[in-house]
């Protein structure tokens, strides 16, 4: 049984409407076939129906039950334009600007999510992370309890899974932001896997072995996180966070038998480089980025994603949508 099978089972119990703005990407279409066959989600594809159906036929796929929307000719186009204009008029956009934005399927899909016509959105197969995040920030925005959105990656090897954060959004997080990344990452892990999360706040120092501004920033983040009752360890080096006997040597004062399953990196440089190195050199699957802290679930694919990555991220997005409905 794959680690993510439990998440797929959750999704199947109450599938949600997930919109894909990049419907002509072959991987999206192949993933959609699997998603529909397994009942993971109700799939909405955006684009020219003739072109999409032609590609489905060429690939010999069975997408029974798929909904295809031509966003350029949708009866909801003007309605969404008015709503988008209301959302962004204080930023100086006109109604015509809003209509131009909606010609991009990513923005049209985000408005579907905003208005409740979809329960989740997955982009990024052919858009940059910056494009996807920009649409999310402009339209969906953050939960009231969240100051900044962050991005988590699930790193999967055999039956083991770790969550890395923040791998997508905040370049140089402050101590407060690192503490919030830890909180959101713990919530993500626990909601997806129904097990307790323990976060390691990573640094080049373990328990005072090193000093410097970067170390102090992580130490302060640990203090802030602990005041909120979060189960965090740090500052801690990666080897001590992952290997029990190294942990016992470097920081014997903590419970090293209680495994760390969430790794919070000190910055975007270290996290993004690390997850890609681990993925490629360690033959580890990387699923995400999972955007944490948005009012509604909108997630980003790596442009190097596989079909299975899309299927798995869809299941994760469905589970996020299920939790929002509670």
PDB file of N, CA and C in Angstrom, residues 47-54 68-70:
ATOM      1  N   UNK A  47     -10.927  25.237 -21.307  1.00  0.00           N
ATOM      2  CA  UNK A  47     -10.307  25.414 -22.612  1.00  0.00           C
ATOM      3  C   UNK A  47     -11.295  25.195 -23.736  1.00  0.00           C
ATOM      4  N   UNK A  48     -10.778  25.164 -24.947  1.00  0.00           N
ATOM      5  CA  UNK A  48     -11.601  24.937 -26.134  1.00  0.00           C
ATOM      6  C   UNK A  48     -12.039  23.476 -26.178  1.00  0.00           C
ATOM      7  N   UNK A  49     -13.349  23.202 -26.058  1.00  0.00           N
ATOM      8  CA  UNK A  49     -13.807  21.809 -26.002  1.00  0.00           C
ATOM      9  C   UNK A  49     -13.373  20.968 -27.196  1.00  0.00           C
ATOM     10  N   UNK A  50     -13.389  21.546 -28.401  1.00  0.00           N
ATOM     11  CA  UNK A  50     -12.997  20.782 -29.588  1.00  0.00           C
ATOM     12  C   UNK A  50     -11.540  20.352 -29.500  1.00  0.00           C
ATOM     13  N   UNK A  51     -10.681  21.267 -29.097  1.00  0.00           N
ATOM     14  CA  UNK A  51      -9.255  20.944 -28.977  1.00  0.00           C
ATOM     15  C   UNK A  51      -9.013  19.905 -27.885  1.00  0.00           C
ATOM     16  N   UNK A  52      -9.706  20.068 -26.776  1.00  0.00           N
ATOM     17  CA  UNK A  52      -9.531  19.128 -25.660  1.00  0.00           C
ATOM     18  C   UNK A  52     -10.023  17.737 -26.054  1.00  0.00           C
ATOM     19  N   UNK A  53     -11.207  17.666 -26.657  1.00  0.00           N
ATOM     20  CA  UNK A  53     -11.764  16.369 -27.059  1.00  0.00           C
ATOM     21  C   UNK A  53     -10.908  15.708 -28.136  1.00  0.00           C
ATOM     22  N   UNK A  54     -10.363  16.527 -29.040  1.00  0.00           N
ATOM     23  CA  UNK A  54      -9.482  15.991 -30.079  1.00  0.00           C
ATOM     24  C   UNK A  54      -8.245  15.346 -29.442  1.00  0.00           C
ATOM     25  N   UNK A  68     -16.183  19.902 -19.317  1.00  0.00           N
ATOM     26  CA  UNK A  68     -15.291  20.782 -20.074  1.00  0.00           C
ATOM     27  C   UNK A  68     -15.975  22.133 -20.245  1.00  0.00           C
ATOM     28  N   UNK A  69     -15.290  23.191 -19.850  1.00  0.00           N
ATOM     29  CA  UNK A  69     -15.850  24.542 -19.928  1.00  0.00           C
ATOM     30  C   UNK A  69     -14.958  25.404 -20.813  1.00  0.00           C
ATOM     31  N   UNK A  70     -15.571  25.987 -21.831  1.00  0.00           N
ATOM     32  CA  UNK A  70     -14.867  26.979 -22.647  1.00  0.00           C
ATOM     33  C   UNK A  70     -14.963  28.314 -21.906  1.00  0.00           C
TER      34      UNK A  70
END
